[in-house]
Amino acid sequence: MAFRTKRSDVIWNYVGTVVSMASGFVLLPLLMRFLSGDELGLWYVYIAVANLAMLFEFGFTPTFARNIVYVVSGARHLTATGHDLGSKEDGVDWHLLNTVIRTSKLIYAAIAGLTFILLSSIGTVYISYITSDLNDGLHWASWVLFCVSIVLNLYFLYSITTLRGYGDVAGENQAKTIAKVSQLIISGLLLILGFGLLGASIGYFVNSVVLRGYSLVRLRQHKKLEQGRAGDLRPVTFDEIRTILATISHLAWRDGLVQLALYVSTQATSILCSLFLTLEQTGTYSVILQLATAASNFAAAYPRSFFPAMQSAYAENDVKQQRYIISTGIVAYWVLYLLGTIGVAVVILPLLPLLKPGTQVDYALYLMLSLYMALLQQHSICCNYIISMNEIPYLRGYLFAAVFGCSLVAFLCGVVHIGAWGIILGQAISQIIYNNWRWPQYLSHKLDTTYISLFEIGVGTWQGKLMNRFK
C-alpha cells in the first residue's frame, strides 16, 4: 500500500498549525493581561519543562510511526537501518502490525511511569527553587495538574503514533485542532474569572484529555486496518515484542538524543533564561521565542505533511518521488517562512506594548532569532527526510551543537553579560559551524543531486503548478 499525501492532509496540517498558532496568539494577551510578570515567566518555564518531559519518549514516536508505515506498505521484516527490499509483499502482515503497536503501548506506559517519578521529585525541587519568592500557594496546584497532564500525554502517545503510521495526517491534525480550541476556551474563561496560573494549567489538562480521546476515536475509523488487526488471532508473545524493541531501539535512542539536543537548542532557552535573567525578563524573551517558533512551524507544516509519503516512497524505492517531495517541500518552506516572519514583525510585535504596557520589543533581537530558527528548522526538515530512509548519521553533529551552544550561552550570558542576545548568538554560532549546511548537503548526495538542483527543481515545479492553476 503506497501512501500518497492527499490535499485534505495538507489542508488539515495547516489548519492544525494555524489553530495552534492562533490559539497561542489569542491566549498570549490573556496570559499577559491576567498573570503577573513572575507568573508569566513561570508559565513559560512550565511549558519548557513539558517539552523536555515529552522528550522522554526518546525517539520512539517517529520510529514506531515510520515502522508502521513500512508494515502497512507491505514489509514482512523490519531492519535496524535501511530496509529489506526482498521482504516486501502485497498486503499487510497483520500480526507484525499488531506486534509493533502492542510494543509501542508497553513502551509508552513505562515512559509515563518514569516521567511521573522524575517530575514529582527533581521537577518539584526545581520549581521550588525558582518560586521561592512567590507567596501564592496556587502555583503548586497548577504544577501538580500540569504534571498529571504530561503523564497522560506520554501514556496515550501510541494513539497519535498509530495515526501517523497509518498515514492519517488529516486525522492527527483534527485531533490537535479540537484539543487546542478546547484549551483556548477553557483557559481563556478561567483566566478572565481570576483563576490565574491554575486556570492556564486546567486548560492544558483539557487539551491532553481531548487530544488523546479524539485520536482513539479516529483510529476506529480506519476500518480496513483495524478489522485486519482484529482478524489476527495469534497472541503477541514477549519474545516478539523483545525482537521488535531490539530492532527499532537501534535508531530510536539515537533519535531521542537528537530530539534532546534540538530541545536544548530551542525550547530549553526558557530554562536558561530563568537561570541568567529574572522571571519577568524570561517571560518577555519567551514571548518572542514563541512568535518565532510559530512562524517556523507554520512554514514547516507543508513539508511535514509529506513525511509519511516520503517514508512510503523510500519503502517502494521510488527515488523520483522522493526528489519531488523534498524539492517542493524545501521551496515551500522558505517562501512560507519569509511571509510568516514579516507578518509577525508587522502585525503582532507592535501589539505587545498595547497588551502589556511597559513591554520592550527588540525588533533586531526578533529578526536575529528568526534567522537562527529558519536555518535550524531547514536542516531539521532535511534530517527528517534522512531518517525516513531509516538512518540517522547526524547524531554527533546535534550533540556537539547542543553542548557547544550551551557553553557559549553560559559564557556570553554569565561572563560577558549580554542578556538574551547571548542566548541567541551562542546557539546560532554552534549550528552554523556544521549542522546548518551539512545535512541539506548530505540529503542531496543521497539522491545523487545537489541542494541547488533540488531547489531549482522545486521552483520549477511550483511555477508549473501556479501557471496551470491560472490558465
Coordinates of C-alpha atoms in Angstrom, one line a residue:
M1 CA 0.0 0.0 0.0
A2 CA 1.8 3.1 -1.3
F3 CA 1.0 6.3 0.6
R4 CA 0.2 9.5 -1.3
T5 CA -0.4 12.7 0.6
K6 CA -3.9 14.0 -0.1
R7 CA -5.0 17.6 -0.4
S8 CA -7.0 17.1 2.8
D9 CA -3.8 16.0 4.6
V10 CA -2.1 19.2 3.7
I11 CA -5.2 21.4 4.5
W12 CA -5.7 19.8 7.9
N13 CA -2.0 20.0 8.6
Y14 CA -2.2 23.8 8.0
V15 CA -5.5 24.0 9.9
G16 CA -3.8 22.4 12.9
T17 CA -0.7 24.6 12.6
V18 CA -2.7 27.8 12.2
V19 CA -5.1 26.9 15.0
S20 CA -2.1 26.1 17.2
M21 CA -0.5 29.4 16.3
A22 CA -3.8 31.3 16.6
S23 CA -4.6 29.8 20.0
G24 CA -1.1 30.9 21.2
F25 CA -1.7 34.4 19.9
V26 CA -5.2 34.6 21.4
L27 CA -4.1 33.1 24.7
L28 CA -1.0 35.3 24.8
P29 CA -2.8 38.6 25.5
L30 CA -4.9 36.9 28.2
L31 CA -1.8 35.5 29.8
M32 CA -0.1 38.9 29.7
R33 CA -3.2 40.6 31.0
F34 CA -4.2 38.3 33.9
L35 CA -0.9 36.9 35.0
S36 CA 1.8 38.9 36.9
G37 CA 5.3 39.2 35.3
D38 CA 6.6 36.4 37.6
E39 CA 3.6 34.1 36.8
L40 CA 4.0 34.6 33.1
G41 CA 7.7 33.7 33.4
L42 CA 6.7 30.6 35.5
W43 CA 4.1 29.5 32.9
Y44 CA 6.8 29.5 30.2
V45 CA 9.0 27.5 32.5
Y46 CA 6.2 25.0 32.8
I47 CA 5.9 24.8 29.0
A48 CA 9.6 24.3 28.7
V49 CA 9.5 21.5 31.3
A50 CA 6.6 19.9 29.5
N51 CA 8.5 20.0 26.2
L52 CA 11.5 18.4 28.0
A53 CA 9.3 15.7 29.5
M54 CA 7.9 14.8 26.1
L55 CA 11.5 14.0 25.1
F56 CA 11.4 11.1 27.5
E57 CA 9.7 9.2 24.7
F58 CA 13.2 9.3 23.4
G59 CA 12.7 8.9 19.7
F60 CA 10.2 6.1 19.9
T61 CA 7.3 8.1 18.4
P62 CA 8.8 8.8 14.9
T63 CA 10.5 5.4 14.9
F64 CA 7.3 3.5 15.7
A65 CA 5.3 5.6 13.2
R66 CA 7.9 5.0 10.5
N67 CA 7.9 1.3 11.0
I68 CA 4.1 1.1 11.0
V69 CA 4.3 2.9 7.6
Y70 CA 6.8 0.2 6.4
V71 CA 4.5 -2.6 7.6
V72 CA 1.3 -1.1 6.1
S73 CA 3.3 -0.6 2.9
G74 CA 3.9 -4.4 2.7
A75 CA 7.1 -5.0 4.7
R76 CA 7.4 -8.5 6.1
H77 CA 10.6 -7.9 8.1
L78 CA 11.8 -4.8 9.9
T79 CA 15.5 -3.9 10.0
A80 CA 17.5 -1.7 12.3
T81 CA 18.7 0.5 9.4
G82 CA 17.8 0.8 5.8
H83 CA 15.1 -1.6 4.6
D84 CA 15.0 -5.1 3.1
L85 CA 13.5 -4.8 -0.4
G86 CA 13.3 -8.5 -0.7
S87 CA 10.9 -8.8 2.3
K88 CA 8.2 -6.5 0.7
E89 CA 5.0 -8.2 -0.5
D90 CA 1.5 -7.1 -1.4
G91 CA -0.9 -6.8 1.5
V92 CA -0.3 -6.3 5.2
D93 CA 1.3 -8.7 7.7
W94 CA -1.4 -8.1 10.4
H95 CA 0.5 -10.0 13.1
L96 CA 3.6 -7.9 12.6
L97 CA 1.5 -4.7 12.7
N98 CA -0.2 -5.9 15.9
T99 CA 3.2 -6.6 17.4
V100 CA 4.6 -3.2 16.6
I101 CA 1.6 -1.4 18.0
R102 CA 1.5 -3.6 21.2
T103 CA 5.2 -2.9 21.7
S104 CA 4.5 0.9 21.5
K105 CA 1.8 0.7 24.1
L106 CA 4.1 -1.1 26.6
I107 CA 7.0 1.4 25.9
Y108 CA 4.8 4.4 26.5
A109 CA 3.4 3.0 29.7
A110 CA 6.9 2.5 31.0
I111 CA 8.0 6.0 29.9
A112 CA 4.9 7.6 31.5
G113 CA 5.7 5.9 34.8
L114 CA 9.4 7.0 34.8
T115 CA 8.3 10.6 33.9
F116 CA 6.0 10.8 36.8
I117 CA 8.8 9.8 39.2
L118 CA 11.1 12.4 37.8
L119 CA 8.6 15.3 37.7
S120 CA 7.4 14.6 41.2
S121 CA 11.0 14.6 42.6
I122 CA 13.6 16.6 40.6
G123 CA 11.0 18.7 38.8
T124 CA 9.3 19.7 42.1
V125 CA 12.7 20.7 43.6
Y126 CA 13.5 22.9 40.6
I127 CA 10.0 24.6 40.7
S128 CA 10.5 25.1 44.5
Y129 CA 13.9 26.8 43.8
I130 CA 12.7 29.3 41.2
T131 CA 9.5 30.2 43.0
S132 CA 11.0 30.7 46.5
D133 CA 9.9 34.4 46.3
L134 CA 6.2 33.6 45.5
N135 CA 3.8 33.5 48.4
D136 CA 0.7 32.3 46.5
G137 CA 0.4 28.6 47.1
L138 CA -1.8 28.2 44.0
H139 CA 1.2 27.7 41.8
W140 CA 1.7 24.3 43.5
A141 CA -1.8 23.2 42.5
S142 CA -1.1 24.3 38.9
W143 CA 2.2 22.4 38.9
V144 CA 0.5 19.2 40.1
L145 CA -2.2 19.4 37.4
F146 CA 0.5 20.2 34.8
C147 CA 2.4 17.1 35.8
V148 CA -0.7 14.9 35.5
S149 CA -1.3 16.3 32.0
I150 CA 2.2 15.5 30.9
V151 CA 2.0 11.9 32.2
L152 CA -1.4 11.4 30.3
N153 CA 0.2 12.8 27.1
L154 CA 3.0 10.3 27.3
Y155 CA 0.8 7.3 28.2
F156 CA -1.5 7.8 25.2
L157 CA 1.2 8.7 22.7
Y158 CA 0.6 5.4 21.0
S159 CA -2.7 6.7 19.6
I160 CA -1.1 9.6 17.7
T161 CA 1.8 7.4 16.7
T162 CA -0.5 4.8 15.1
L163 CA -2.5 7.5 13.3
R164 CA 0.8 8.9 11.9
G165 CA 1.8 5.3 10.9
Y166 CA -1.5 4.9 9.1
G167 CA -0.6 8.0 7.1
D168 CA -3.6 9.8 8.5
V169 CA -2.1 13.3 8.6
A170 CA -5.6 14.8 8.5
G171 CA -6.8 12.8 11.5
E172 CA -3.8 13.6 13.6
N173 CA -4.3 17.4 12.9
Q174 CA -8.0 17.2 13.5
A175 CA -7.3 15.8 16.9
K176 CA -4.7 18.6 17.6
T177 CA -7.1 21.3 16.4
I178 CA -10.0 20.2 18.5
A179 CA -7.8 19.9 21.6
K180 CA -6.2 23.3 21.1
V181 CA -9.6 25.0 20.7
S182 CA -10.8 23.3 23.8
Q183 CA -7.7 24.5 25.7
L184 CA -8.2 28.1 24.4
I185 CA -11.8 28.2 25.5
I186 CA -11.2 26.7 29.0
S187 CA -8.0 28.7 29.7
G188 CA -9.5 31.9 28.4
L189 CA -12.6 31.7 30.6
L190 CA -10.7 30.7 33.7
L191 CA -8.1 33.4 33.3
I192 CA -10.9 36.0 32.9
L193 CA -12.6 34.6 36.0
G194 CA -9.4 35.1 38.0
F195 CA -8.1 31.5 38.3
G196 CA -4.6 32.8 37.2
L197 CA -1.9 30.2 36.7
L198 CA -4.2 27.4 37.8
G199 CA -6.7 28.3 35.1
A200 CA -4.0 28.0 32.4
S201 CA -3.0 24.6 33.8
I202 CA -6.6 23.4 33.7
G203 CA -6.8 24.4 30.1
Y204 CA -3.6 22.4 29.4
F205 CA -5.1 19.4 31.1
V206 CA -8.3 19.6 29.0
N207 CA -6.0 19.7 25.9
S208 CA -4.4 16.5 26.9
V209 CA -7.6 14.6 27.5
V210 CA -9.3 15.8 24.3
L211 CA -6.3 15.1 22.1
R212 CA -6.0 11.5 23.2
G213 CA -9.7 10.9 23.3
Y214 CA -10.3 12.1 19.7
S215 CA -7.2 10.2 18.5
L216 CA -8.6 6.9 19.8
V217 CA -12.0 7.6 18.1
R218 CA -10.2 8.5 14.8
L219 CA -8.3 5.2 14.9
R220 CA -11.6 3.3 14.8
Q221 CA -12.5 5.0 11.5
H222 CA -9.6 3.1 9.8
K223 CA -11.9 0.1 9.5
K224 CA -9.9 -1.9 7.0
L225 CA -6.7 -1.7 9.0
E226 CA -8.4 -2.1 12.4
Q227 CA -10.5 -5.1 11.1
G228 CA -7.4 -6.7 9.7
R229 CA -5.7 -6.3 13.0
A230 CA -8.7 -7.7 14.8
G231 CA -8.7 -10.7 12.5
D232 CA -5.2 -11.7 13.6
L233 CA -6.0 -14.2 16.4
R234 CA -2.4 -15.1 17.2
P235 CA -1.3 -13.7 20.6
V236 CA 1.7 -11.4 20.6
T237 CA 4.4 -13.0 22.6
F238 CA 7.1 -11.5 24.8
D239 CA 9.8 -12.7 22.5
E240 CA 8.2 -11.0 19.5
I241 CA 7.9 -7.7 21.5
R242 CA 11.6 -8.1 22.6
T243 CA 12.6 -8.6 18.9
I244 CA 10.7 -5.6 17.7
L245 CA 12.1 -3.5 20.5
A246 CA 15.7 -4.6 19.8
T247 CA 15.2 -3.7 16.1
I248 CA 13.7 -0.3 16.4
S249 CA 15.6 0.8 19.5
H250 CA 18.8 1.0 17.4
L251 CA 17.6 4.2 15.8
A252 CA 15.0 5.2 18.5
W253 CA 17.5 6.0 21.2
R254 CA 19.7 7.9 18.7
D255 CA 16.7 9.9 17.5
G256 CA 15.9 10.5 21.2
L257 CA 19.3 12.1 21.7
V258 CA 18.8 14.2 18.6
Q259 CA 15.4 15.4 19.9
L260 CA 17.0 16.2 23.3
A261 CA 19.8 18.2 21.5
L262 CA 17.2 20.0 19.4
Y263 CA 15.3 20.9 22.5
V264 CA 18.4 22.3 24.1
S265 CA 18.9 24.4 21.0
T266 CA 15.4 25.8 21.1
Q267 CA 12.9 25.5 24.0
A268 CA 15.5 25.0 26.7
T269 CA 16.4 28.6 26.3
S270 CA 13.4 29.5 28.5
I271 CA 15.1 27.4 31.3
L272 CA 18.4 29.1 30.6
C273 CA 16.7 32.4 30.8
S274 CA 15.4 31.6 34.2
L275 CA 18.9 30.9 35.4
F276 CA 20.6 34.1 33.9
L277 CA 17.6 36.5 33.8
T278 CA 14.7 37.4 36.0
L279 CA 11.4 35.6 35.6
E280 CA 9.9 38.8 34.1
Q281 CA 12.7 39.0 31.6
T282 CA 12.3 35.3 30.9
G283 CA 8.6 35.9 30.1
T284 CA 9.4 38.7 27.6
Y285 CA 12.1 36.6 25.8
S286 CA 9.8 33.5 25.8
V287 CA 7.1 35.5 24.1
I288 CA 9.4 36.5 21.2
L289 CA 10.7 32.9 21.1
Q290 CA 7.0 31.7 20.9
L291 CA 6.3 34.0 17.9
A292 CA 9.5 33.0 16.0
T293 CA 8.7 29.3 16.7
A294 CA 5.1 29.8 15.4
A295 CA 6.4 31.3 12.1
S296 CA 8.8 28.4 11.9
N297 CA 6.1 25.8 12.5
F298 CA 3.8 27.5 10.0
A299 CA 6.4 27.2 7.3
A300 CA 7.4 23.6 8.2
A301 CA 3.8 22.4 8.1
Y302 CA 3.8 21.8 4.3
P303 CA 6.9 19.6 4.2
R304 CA 5.8 17.8 7.3
S305 CA 2.6 16.8 5.6
F306 CA 4.6 14.6 3.2
F307 CA 6.8 12.7 5.8
P308 CA 4.6 9.5 5.6
A309 CA 4.6 9.8 1.8
M310 CA 8.4 10.1 1.9
Q311 CA 8.7 7.0 4.1
S312 CA 6.4 5.1 1.8
A313 CA 8.3 6.3 -1.3
Y314 CA 11.5 5.0 0.3
A315 CA 9.9 1.7 1.1
E316 CA 8.8 1.5 -2.6
N317 CA 12.4 2.5 -3.7
D318 CA 10.8 5.4 -5.7
V319 CA 13.7 7.9 -6.0
K320 CA 11.9 10.2 -8.4
Q321 CA 9.0 10.6 -5.9
Q322 CA 11.5 11.3 -3.1
R323 CA 13.1 14.1 -5.1
Y324 CA 9.7 15.6 -5.9
I325 CA 8.7 15.6 -2.2
I326 CA 11.9 17.1 -1.0
S327 CA 12.3 19.8 -3.6
T328 CA 8.8 21.1 -3.4
G329 CA 8.9 20.9 0.4
I330 CA 12.1 23.0 0.7
V331 CA 10.9 25.8 -1.6
A332 CA 7.5 25.9 0.1
Y333 CA 9.2 26.1 3.5
W334 CA 11.4 29.2 2.6
V335 CA 8.5 31.1 1.0
L336 CA 6.2 30.5 3.9
Y337 CA 8.8 31.3 6.5
L338 CA 9.6 34.6 4.9
L339 CA 5.9 35.5 4.8
G340 CA 5.3 34.4 8.4
T341 CA 8.3 36.3 9.8
I342 CA 7.3 39.5 8.0
G343 CA 3.7 39.0 9.2
V344 CA 4.7 38.7 12.9
A345 CA 7.1 41.7 12.7
V346 CA 4.4 43.9 11.0
V347 CA 1.2 42.8 12.7
I348 CA 2.0 41.0 16.0
L349 CA 5.0 42.7 17.6
P350 CA 3.6 46.2 17.6
L351 CA 0.6 45.0 19.6
L352 CA 2.7 43.6 22.5
P353 CA 3.2 47.0 24.3
L354 CA -0.5 47.7 24.0
L355 CA -1.3 44.3 25.6
K356 CA 1.1 44.8 28.5
P357 CA 2.3 48.4 29.0
G358 CA 6.0 48.7 29.6
T359 CA 6.9 45.7 27.4
Q360 CA 10.0 46.5 25.4
V361 CA 10.1 44.9 21.9
D362 CA 13.5 44.4 20.4
Y363 CA 13.0 44.0 16.7
A364 CA 16.6 43.3 16.0
L365 CA 16.5 40.5 18.6
Y366 CA 13.4 39.1 17.0
L367 CA 14.9 39.1 13.5
M368 CA 18.1 37.5 14.7
L369 CA 16.1 34.8 16.5
S370 CA 14.0 34.3 13.3
L371 CA 17.2 33.8 11.2
Y372 CA 18.5 31.3 13.7
M373 CA 15.2 29.4 13.7
A374 CA 14.9 29.5 9.9
L375 CA 18.3 27.7 9.4
L376 CA 17.7 25.3 12.3
Q377 CA 14.3 24.3 11.0
Q378 CA 15.6 23.8 7.5
H379 CA 18.3 21.3 8.5
S380 CA 15.8 19.7 10.9
I381 CA 13.4 19.1 8.0
C382 CA 16.3 17.6 5.9
C383 CA 17.2 15.3 8.8
N384 CA 13.5 14.2 9.0
Y385 CA 13.8 13.2 5.3
I386 CA 17.1 11.4 6.0
I387 CA 15.6 9.4 8.9
S388 CA 12.7 8.5 6.6
M389 CA 15.4 6.4 4.9
N390 CA 15.9 4.6 8.2
E391 CA 19.3 6.0 9.1
I392 CA 20.5 8.7 11.4
P393 CA 24.0 10.0 10.6
Y394 CA 23.5 13.4 12.3
L395 CA 23.6 12.4 15.9
R396 CA 27.1 13.6 16.7
G397 CA 26.5 16.9 14.9
Y398 CA 23.4 17.6 17.0
L399 CA 25.1 16.6 20.3
F400 CA 28.1 18.8 19.6
A401 CA 25.9 21.8 18.7
A402 CA 23.9 21.4 21.9
V403 CA 26.9 21.1 24.2
F404 CA 29.0 23.8 22.5
G405 CA 25.9 26.1 22.2
C406 CA 25.1 25.8 25.9
S407 CA 28.8 26.5 26.8
L408 CA 28.7 29.6 24.6
V409 CA 25.4 30.8 26.1
A410 CA 26.8 30.3 29.7
F411 CA 29.9 32.4 28.7
L412 CA 28.0 35.2 26.8
C413 CA 25.3 35.5 29.5
G414 CA 27.1 34.6 32.7
V415 CA 30.5 36.2 32.0
V416 CA 30.0 38.8 29.2
H417 CA 26.5 39.6 30.5
I418 CA 24.9 40.5 27.1
G419 CA 21.5 39.1 28.2
A420 CA 19.1 37.5 25.6
W421 CA 21.5 38.3 22.8
G422 CA 24.0 35.8 24.3
I423 CA 21.4 33.1 24.3
I424 CA 20.6 33.5 20.6
L425 CA 24.2 34.1 19.4
G426 CA 25.6 31.2 21.4
Q427 CA 23.1 28.8 19.9
A428 CA 23.3 30.2 16.4
I429 CA 27.1 30.0 16.2
S430 CA 27.1 26.4 17.3
Q431 CA 24.7 25.4 14.5
I432 CA 26.3 27.4 11.7
I433 CA 29.7 25.6 12.3
Y434 CA 28.3 22.3 10.9
N435 CA 24.6 21.3 11.1
N436 CA 23.1 24.2 9.1
W437 CA 24.9 23.3 5.9
R438 CA 26.0 19.7 6.3
W439 CA 22.6 17.9 6.4
P440 CA 21.0 19.6 3.4
Q441 CA 24.2 18.7 1.5
Y442 CA 24.1 15.1 2.8
L443 CA 20.4 14.6 1.8
S444 CA 21.2 16.0 -1.7
H445 CA 24.0 13.5 -2.1
K446 CA 21.8 10.6 -1.1
L447 CA 19.6 11.4 -4.0
D448 CA 22.6 11.9 -6.4
T449 CA 22.0 15.6 -6.8
T450 CA 22.8 18.9 -5.2
Y451 CA 20.9 21.3 -2.9
I452 CA 20.9 23.9 -5.6
S453 CA 19.5 21.4 -8.1
L454 CA 16.8 20.4 -5.7
F455 CA 15.9 24.0 -5.1
E456 CA 15.7 24.7 -8.8
I457 CA 13.5 21.6 -9.3
G458 CA 11.2 22.8 -6.6
V459 CA 11.0 26.3 -8.0
G460 CA 10.2 24.9 -11.5
T461 CA 7.6 22.6 -10.1
W462 CA 5.8 25.3 -8.2
Q463 CA 6.0 27.7 -11.2
G464 CA 4.3 25.0 -13.3
K465 CA 1.6 24.4 -10.7
L466 CA 0.8 28.1 -10.5
M467 CA 0.8 28.6 -14.3
N468 CA -1.6 25.7 -14.7
R469 CA -3.9 27.0 -12.0
F470 CA -4.2 30.4 -13.6
K471 CA -4.6 29.3 -17.2

